[in-house]
Amino acid sequence: MDTSSLDALDRRITRCRACPRLVAWREEVAETKRAAFADWTYWGRPVPGFGPPDARLLIVGLAPAAHGANRTGRMFTGDRSGDVLYRALYDVGLASRPTAVSADDGQELHGVRLTSPVHCAPPANKPTPGERDTCRPWLVQELHLLRPTLRAVVVLGAFGWQAALPAFTEAGWTVPRPRPAFAHGTRVVLPGLDLFGCFHVSQRNTFTGRLTPAMLRDVLRTAADAAGLETKPEE
C-alpha cells in the first residue's frame, strides 16, 4: 500500500476540530494537567492510529484517555489500560516492549495497528453518539487504506463494536443483518476478514477480573492466528 497515504491521514486526524465539546475538553486537560504529569507538555490533540501500515491485525478501542494518549500522543500509551494491552501484546509476541510510556520509547508493533472510533479524549471517557458518528469517516478511511493486508480485527468493548460495524460496512465489507451483538470472545466472519469481540482493557474490567490477562492473550492469539501472524506460545 501507499504508506504516505496513511501518514497523510494520520496528520489530518491530528488537526481535526469537528466536535466542539471534545476540542474544549482535550485542550483544557492539556492545560490544567494532572499533578503527577505537571512537567509534561501534553499532546492535547486528536490521537492517530499507531502501528505499521501493512498491519494484518487491527485493534479498535474506544477513545484516548485524558491523561494517557491525550498526554503522550500515542494510542493506549501512558495509562493503566495501555499497560494491560501492551503487556499482553508483548507476551504473545506482537509488541517489542512490555510497556508504553511515551511516543518516543521505542515501542514497535509487529503486524498490528491500534486505532479507535473516537480520536479525542472525551469527558468521563464517554463520547456522545453524535461525536462517535462525526469521527467515523476517519476510521472508514483507515480501513480503506489497511484493506490490502488486513485479515483480522479485535474490537475492545461494546461501544467500539457499535461504532466499528457501520464503519466496516462503509469501507466495503458485508456485515450480517441484523448486526451481530457484542460479546467477549465472539467471532464474526466477514468476506476476507475475521472480527473478534473482547472486553475493553478498562480499569473497571481488569481490576474486577472481568477481563484477565489470560483472557486477553487468548483473544489476541486467536485473532493473530486468523491474521496469519506468528505468536509466542503460552508459557
mmCIF file of C-alpha atoms in Angstrom:
data_model
loop_
_atom_site.group_PDB
_atom_site.id
_atom_site.type_symbol
_atom_site.label_atom_id
_atom_site.label_comp_id
_atom_site.label_asym_id
_atom_site.label_seq_id
_atom_site.Cartn_x
_atom_site.Cartn_y
_atom_site.Cartn_z
ATOM 1 C CA MET A 1 0.000 0.000 0.000
ATOM 2 C CA ASP A 2 0.994 3.654 -0.285
ATOM 3 C CA THR A 3 2.343 4.319 3.212
ATOM 4 C CA SER A 4 2.328 8.050 2.543
ATOM 5 C CA SER A 5 -1.475 7.901 2.324
ATOM 6 C CA LEU A 6 -1.790 6.525 5.866
ATOM 7 C CA ASP A 7 0.756 9.056 7.131
ATOM 8 C CA ALA A 8 -1.261 11.810 5.487
ATOM 9 C CA LEU A 9 -4.462 10.515 7.075
ATOM 10 C CA ASP A 10 -2.814 10.478 10.499
ATOM 11 C CA ARG A 11 -1.672 14.081 10.047
ATOM 12 C CA ARG A 12 -5.151 15.173 9.011
ATOM 13 C CA ILE A 13 -6.672 13.460 12.050
ATOM 14 C CA THR A 14 -4.405 15.414 14.399
ATOM 15 C CA ARG A 15 -5.764 18.696 13.011
ATOM 16 C CA CYS A 16 -9.461 17.836 13.367
ATOM 17 C CA ARG A 17 -11.653 20.255 15.341
ATOM 18 C CA ALA A 18 -15.065 18.938 14.315
ATOM 19 C CA CYS A 19 -16.512 18.317 17.806
ATOM 20 C CA PRO A 20 -16.551 21.487 19.972
ATOM 21 C CA ARG A 21 -17.105 19.651 23.281
ATOM 22 C CA LEU A 22 -14.184 17.299 22.678
ATOM 23 C CA VAL A 23 -11.885 20.085 21.458
ATOM 24 C CA ALA A 24 -12.623 22.128 24.585
ATOM 25 C CA TRP A 25 -12.123 19.165 26.920
ATOM 26 C CA ARG A 26 -8.893 17.804 25.423
ATOM 27 C CA GLU A 27 -7.352 21.293 25.430
ATOM 28 C CA GLU A 28 -8.499 22.064 28.974
ATOM 29 C CA VAL A 29 -6.957 18.818 30.223
ATOM 30 C CA ALA A 30 -3.732 19.586 28.368
ATOM 31 C CA GLU A 31 -3.590 22.995 30.046
ATOM 32 C CA THR A 32 -4.539 22.052 33.610
ATOM 33 C CA LYS A 33 -2.769 18.645 33.579
ATOM 34 C CA ARG A 34 -2.650 16.122 36.397
ATOM 35 C CA ALA A 35 -0.240 16.846 39.241
ATOM 36 C CA ALA A 36 1.760 13.672 38.526
ATOM 37 C CA PHE A 37 2.410 14.941 34.999
ATOM 38 C CA ALA A 38 2.931 18.634 35.721
ATOM 39 C CA ASP A 39 6.264 18.624 33.894
ATOM 40 C CA TRP A 40 4.781 17.114 30.723
ATOM 41 C CA THR A 41 3.815 19.055 27.631
ATOM 42 C CA TYR A 42 0.520 17.377 26.829
ATOM 43 C CA TRP A 43 -0.300 16.389 23.259
ATOM 44 C CA GLY A 44 -3.823 17.798 23.600
ATOM 45 C CA ARG A 45 -4.925 16.950 20.039
ATOM 46 C CA PRO A 46 -6.703 14.073 18.286
ATOM 47 C CA VAL A 47 -4.622 10.891 18.538
ATOM 48 C CA PRO A 48 -3.965 8.995 15.274
ATOM 49 C CA GLY A 49 -3.582 5.240 14.923
ATOM 50 C CA PHE A 50 -0.323 3.522 15.818
ATOM 51 C CA GLY A 51 1.344 0.599 14.067
ATOM 52 C CA PRO A 52 2.687 -0.475 10.680
ATOM 53 C CA PRO A 53 0.806 0.489 7.506
ATOM 54 C CA ASP A 54 0.780 -3.139 6.322
ATOM 55 C CA ALA A 55 -0.825 -4.453 9.530
ATOM 56 C CA ARG A 56 -2.676 -7.751 9.276
ATOM 57 C CA LEU A 57 -4.398 -7.273 12.646
ATOM 58 C CA LEU A 58 -6.214 -4.143 13.810
ATOM 59 C CA ILE A 59 -7.207 -3.475 17.424
ATOM 60 C CA VAL A 60 -10.043 -0.974 17.839
ATOM 61 C CA GLY A 61 -10.506 0.700 21.231
ATOM 62 C CA LEU A 62 -12.827 3.446 22.449
ATOM 63 C CA ALA A 63 -11.115 6.858 22.691
ATOM 64 C CA PRO A 64 -7.880 8.340 24.075
ATOM 65 C CA ALA A 65 -7.614 8.659 27.855
ATOM 66 C CA ALA A 66 -7.386 12.234 29.127
ATOM 67 C CA HIS A 67 -4.045 11.723 30.863
ATOM 68 C CA GLY A 68 -2.924 8.801 28.712
ATOM 69 C CA ALA A 69 -2.901 9.161 24.939
ATOM 70 C CA ASN A 70 -4.142 12.763 25.190
ATOM 71 C CA ARG A 71 -0.896 13.400 27.096
ATOM 72 C CA THR A 72 1.527 11.226 25.136
ATOM 73 C CA GLY A 73 0.053 11.481 21.628
ATOM 74 C CA ARG A 74 0.070 7.726 21.000
ATOM 75 C CA MET A 75 -2.743 5.200 21.249
ATOM 76 C CA PHE A 76 -3.023 3.379 24.605
ATOM 77 C CA THR A 77 0.226 4.933 25.826
ATOM 78 C CA GLY A 78 0.674 6.267 29.346
ATOM 79 C CA ASP A 79 -2.326 4.832 31.220
ATOM 80 C CA ARG A 80 -3.411 1.666 33.032
ATOM 81 C CA SER A 81 -5.452 0.345 30.118
ATOM 82 C CA GLY A 82 -2.456 0.662 27.839
ATOM 83 C CA ASP A 83 -0.273 -1.073 30.419
ATOM 84 C CA VAL A 84 -2.539 -4.119 30.231
ATOM 85 C CA LEU A 85 -2.834 -4.126 26.439
ATOM 86 C CA TYR A 86 0.860 -3.666 25.646
ATOM 87 C CA ARG A 87 1.857 -6.267 28.220
ATOM 88 C CA ALA A 88 -0.443 -8.788 26.542
ATOM 89 C CA LEU A 89 0.793 -7.852 23.060
ATOM 90 C CA TYR A 90 4.377 -8.304 24.237
ATOM 91 C CA ASP A 91 3.586 -11.625 25.919
ATOM 92 C CA VAL A 92 2.182 -13.066 22.689
ATOM 93 C CA GLY A 93 4.999 -11.648 20.555
ATOM 94 C CA LEU A 94 3.194 -8.783 18.864
ATOM 95 C CA ALA A 95 4.999 -5.871 20.571
ATOM 96 C CA SER A 96 8.689 -5.159 21.075
ATOM 97 C CA ARG A 97 8.319 -3.905 24.665
ATOM 98 C CA PRO A 98 6.025 -4.833 27.590
ATOM 99 C CA THR A 99 5.354 -1.184 28.439
ATOM 100 C CA ALA A 100 4.404 2.006 26.612
ATOM 101 C CA VAL A 101 5.170 5.248 28.411
ATOM 102 C CA SER A 102 5.810 7.833 25.690
ATOM 103 C CA ALA A 103 5.688 8.241 21.930
ATOM 104 C CA ASP A 104 9.484 8.041 21.727
ATOM 105 C CA ASP A 105 10.038 4.994 23.965
ATOM 106 C CA GLY A 106 10.997 2.717 21.046
ATOM 107 C CA GLN A 107 7.846 0.606 21.155
ATOM 108 C CA GLU A 108 7.130 -1.248 17.906
ATOM 109 C CA LEU A 109 4.164 -3.387 16.976
ATOM 110 C CA HIS A 110 4.601 -6.482 14.810
ATOM 111 C CA GLY A 111 1.867 -6.768 12.197
ATOM 112 C CA VAL A 112 -0.605 -4.968 14.458
ATOM 113 C CA ARG A 113 -2.110 -1.477 14.388
ATOM 114 C CA LEU A 114 -4.078 0.248 17.153
ATOM 115 C CA THR A 115 -6.859 2.724 16.469
ATOM 116 C CA SER A 116 -10.127 3.963 17.927
ATOM 117 C CA PRO A 117 -13.527 5.089 16.649
ATOM 118 C CA VAL A 118 -13.154 8.409 18.516
ATOM 119 C CA HIS A 119 -9.783 10.169 18.306
ATOM 120 C CA CYS A 120 -10.217 12.821 21.019
ATOM 121 C CA ALA A 121 -10.312 12.298 24.779
ATOM 122 C CA PRO A 122 -13.951 12.674 25.925
ATOM 123 C CA PRO A 123 -15.185 13.870 29.333
ATOM 124 C CA ALA A 124 -15.763 10.890 31.678
ATOM 125 C CA ASN A 125 -14.459 8.621 28.890
ATOM 126 C CA LYS A 126 -17.909 8.824 27.266
ATOM 127 C CA PRO A 127 -18.218 10.189 23.724
ATOM 128 C CA THR A 128 -21.746 11.006 22.619
ATOM 129 C CA PRO A 129 -23.341 9.055 19.752
ATOM 130 C CA GLY A 130 -23.072 12.218 17.673
ATOM 131 C CA GLU A 131 -19.342 12.528 18.357
ATOM 132 C CA ARG A 132 -18.890 8.859 17.507
ATOM 133 C CA ASP A 133 -20.677 9.324 14.198
ATOM 134 C CA THR A 134 -18.790 12.529 13.366
ATOM 135 C CA CYS A 135 -15.482 10.714 13.882
ATOM 136 C CA ARG A 136 -16.463 7.604 11.892
ATOM 137 C CA PRO A 137 -15.172 8.791 8.486
ATOM 138 C CA TRP A 138 -11.625 8.715 9.861
ATOM 139 C CA LEU A 139 -11.994 5.021 10.734
ATOM 140 C CA VAL A 140 -13.604 4.297 7.372
ATOM 141 C CA GLN A 141 -10.649 5.900 5.555
ATOM 142 C CA GLU A 142 -8.185 3.995 7.744
ATOM 143 C CA LEU A 143 -9.937 0.716 6.940
ATOM 144 C CA HIS A 144 -9.814 1.504 3.224
ATOM 145 C CA LEU A 145 -6.055 2.055 3.433
ATOM 146 C CA LEU A 146 -5.436 -1.065 5.520
ATOM 147 C CA ARG A 147 -7.696 -3.331 3.492
ATOM 148 C CA PRO A 148 -4.997 -4.816 1.198
ATOM 149 C CA THR A 149 -3.287 -6.513 4.163
ATOM 150 C CA LEU A 150 -5.903 -6.534 6.941
ATOM 151 C CA ARG A 151 -7.148 -10.020 7.860
ATOM 152 C CA ALA A 152 -8.453 -9.753 11.438
ATOM 153 C CA VAL A 153 -9.801 -7.133 13.848
ATOM 154 C CA VAL A 154 -10.190 -7.183 17.630
ATOM 155 C CA VAL A 155 -12.763 -4.701 18.912
ATOM 156 C CA LEU A 156 -12.485 -3.761 22.592
ATOM 157 C CA GLY A 157 -15.846 -3.220 24.252
ATOM 158 C CA ALA A 158 -19.446 -2.740 23.221
ATOM 159 C CA PHE A 159 -19.073 0.957 22.330
ATOM 160 C CA GLY A 160 -16.229 0.181 19.943
ATOM 161 C CA TRP A 161 -18.251 -2.690 18.478
ATOM 162 C CA GLN A 162 -21.267 -0.471 17.833
ATOM 163 C CA ALA A 163 -19.040 2.170 16.272
ATOM 164 C CA ALA A 164 -16.941 -0.214 14.183
ATOM 165 C CA LEU A 165 -19.602 -2.298 12.465
ATOM 166 C CA PRO A 166 -21.072 0.611 10.450
ATOM 167 C CA ALA A 167 -17.513 1.641 9.538
ATOM 168 C CA PHE A 168 -16.790 -1.813 8.122
ATOM 169 C CA THR A 169 -19.976 -1.548 6.056
ATOM 170 C CA GLU A 170 -18.983 1.888 4.738
ATOM 171 C CA ALA A 171 -15.476 0.593 3.962
ATOM 172 C CA GLY A 172 -16.936 -2.103 1.711
ATOM 173 C CA TRP A 173 -17.299 -5.225 3.858
ATOM 174 C CA THR A 174 -20.612 -7.054 4.015
ATOM 175 C CA VAL A 175 -21.734 -7.130 7.660
ATOM 176 C CA PRO A 176 -24.537 -9.583 8.578
ATOM 177 C CA ARG A 177 -28.013 -8.204 9.206
ATOM 178 C CA PRO A 178 -29.155 -7.877 11.887
ATOM 179 C CA ARG A 179 -25.767 -6.723 13.125
ATOM 180 C CA PRO A 180 -24.058 -9.265 15.387
ATOM 181 C CA ALA A 181 -24.265 -8.486 19.098
ATOM 182 C CA PHE A 182 -21.113 -7.781 21.079
ATOM 183 C CA ALA A 183 -19.793 -10.462 23.415
ATOM 184 C CA HIS A 184 -16.358 -11.323 24.712
ATOM 185 C CA GLY A 185 -14.822 -13.990 22.501
ATOM 186 C CA THR A 186 -17.399 -13.634 19.741
ATOM 187 C CA ARG A 187 -16.137 -14.194 16.204
ATOM 188 C CA VAL A 188 -17.827 -12.859 13.099
ATOM 189 C CA VAL A 189 -16.540 -13.883 9.691
ATOM 190 C CA LEU A 190 -16.746 -11.158 7.060
ATOM 191 C CA PRO A 191 -15.501 -11.565 3.482
ATOM 192 C CA GLY A 192 -11.726 -11.803 3.891
ATOM 193 C CA LEU A 193 -11.822 -10.554 7.475
ATOM 194 C CA ASP A 194 -12.386 -12.147 10.902
ATOM 195 C CA LEU A 195 -13.872 -9.835 13.518
ATOM 196 C CA PHE A 196 -13.411 -10.607 17.242
ATOM 197 C CA GLY A 197 -15.041 -9.088 20.311
ATOM 198 C CA CYS A 198 -13.089 -8.585 23.531
ATOM 199 C CA PHE A 199 -13.960 -6.883 26.797
ATOM 200 C CA HIS A 200 -12.282 -3.479 26.956
ATOM 201 C CA VAL A 201 -8.984 -3.198 28.841
ATOM 202 C CA SER A 202 -10.513 -0.591 31.150
ATOM 203 C CA GLN A 203 -9.554 -0.458 34.816
ATOM 204 C CA ARG A 204 -13.104 -1.419 35.720
ATOM 205 C CA ASN A 205 -12.795 -4.655 33.769
ATOM 206 C CA THR A 206 -9.212 -5.521 34.665
ATOM 207 C CA PHE A 207 -9.441 -4.624 38.380
ATOM 208 C CA THR A 208 -12.617 -6.668 38.869
ATOM 209 C CA GLY A 209 -11.321 -9.665 36.923
ATOM 210 C CA ARG A 210 -13.990 -9.421 34.259
ATOM 211 C CA LEU A 211 -11.066 -9.354 31.825
ATOM 212 C CA THR A 212 -7.966 -11.228 32.941
ATOM 213 C CA PRO A 213 -4.566 -11.145 31.220
ATOM 214 C CA ALA A 214 -5.079 -14.765 30.160
ATOM 215 C CA MET A 215 -8.447 -13.927 28.565
ATOM 216 C CA LEU A 216 -6.891 -11.045 26.658
ATOM 217 C CA ARG A 217 -3.925 -13.117 25.482
ATOM 218 C CA ASP A 218 -6.295 -15.827 24.297
ATOM 219 C CA VAL A 219 -8.270 -13.417 22.099
ATOM 220 C CA LEU A 220 -5.074 -11.849 20.739
ATOM 221 C CA ARG A 221 -3.594 -15.244 19.866
ATOM 222 C CA THR A 222 -6.780 -16.396 18.153
ATOM 223 C CA ALA A 223 -7.017 -13.165 16.154
ATOM 224 C CA ALA A 224 -3.315 -13.239 15.271
ATOM 225 C CA ASP A 225 -3.707 -16.787 14.015
ATOM 226 C CA ALA A 226 -6.640 -15.713 11.837
ATOM 227 C CA ALA A 227 -4.469 -12.867 10.519
ATOM 228 C CA GLY A 228 -1.576 -15.193 9.708
ATOM 229 C CA LEU A 229 0.726 -13.702 12.346
ATOM 230 C CA GLU A 230 3.156 -15.791 14.349
ATOM 231 C CA THR A 231 2.862 -15.597 18.142
ATOM 232 C CA LYS A 232 4.804 -16.872 21.119
ATOM 233 C CA PRO A 233 3.285 -19.936 22.849
ATOM 234 C CA GLU A 234 1.742 -19.618 26.303
ATOM 235 C CA GLU A 235 4.341 -20.304 28.984
#
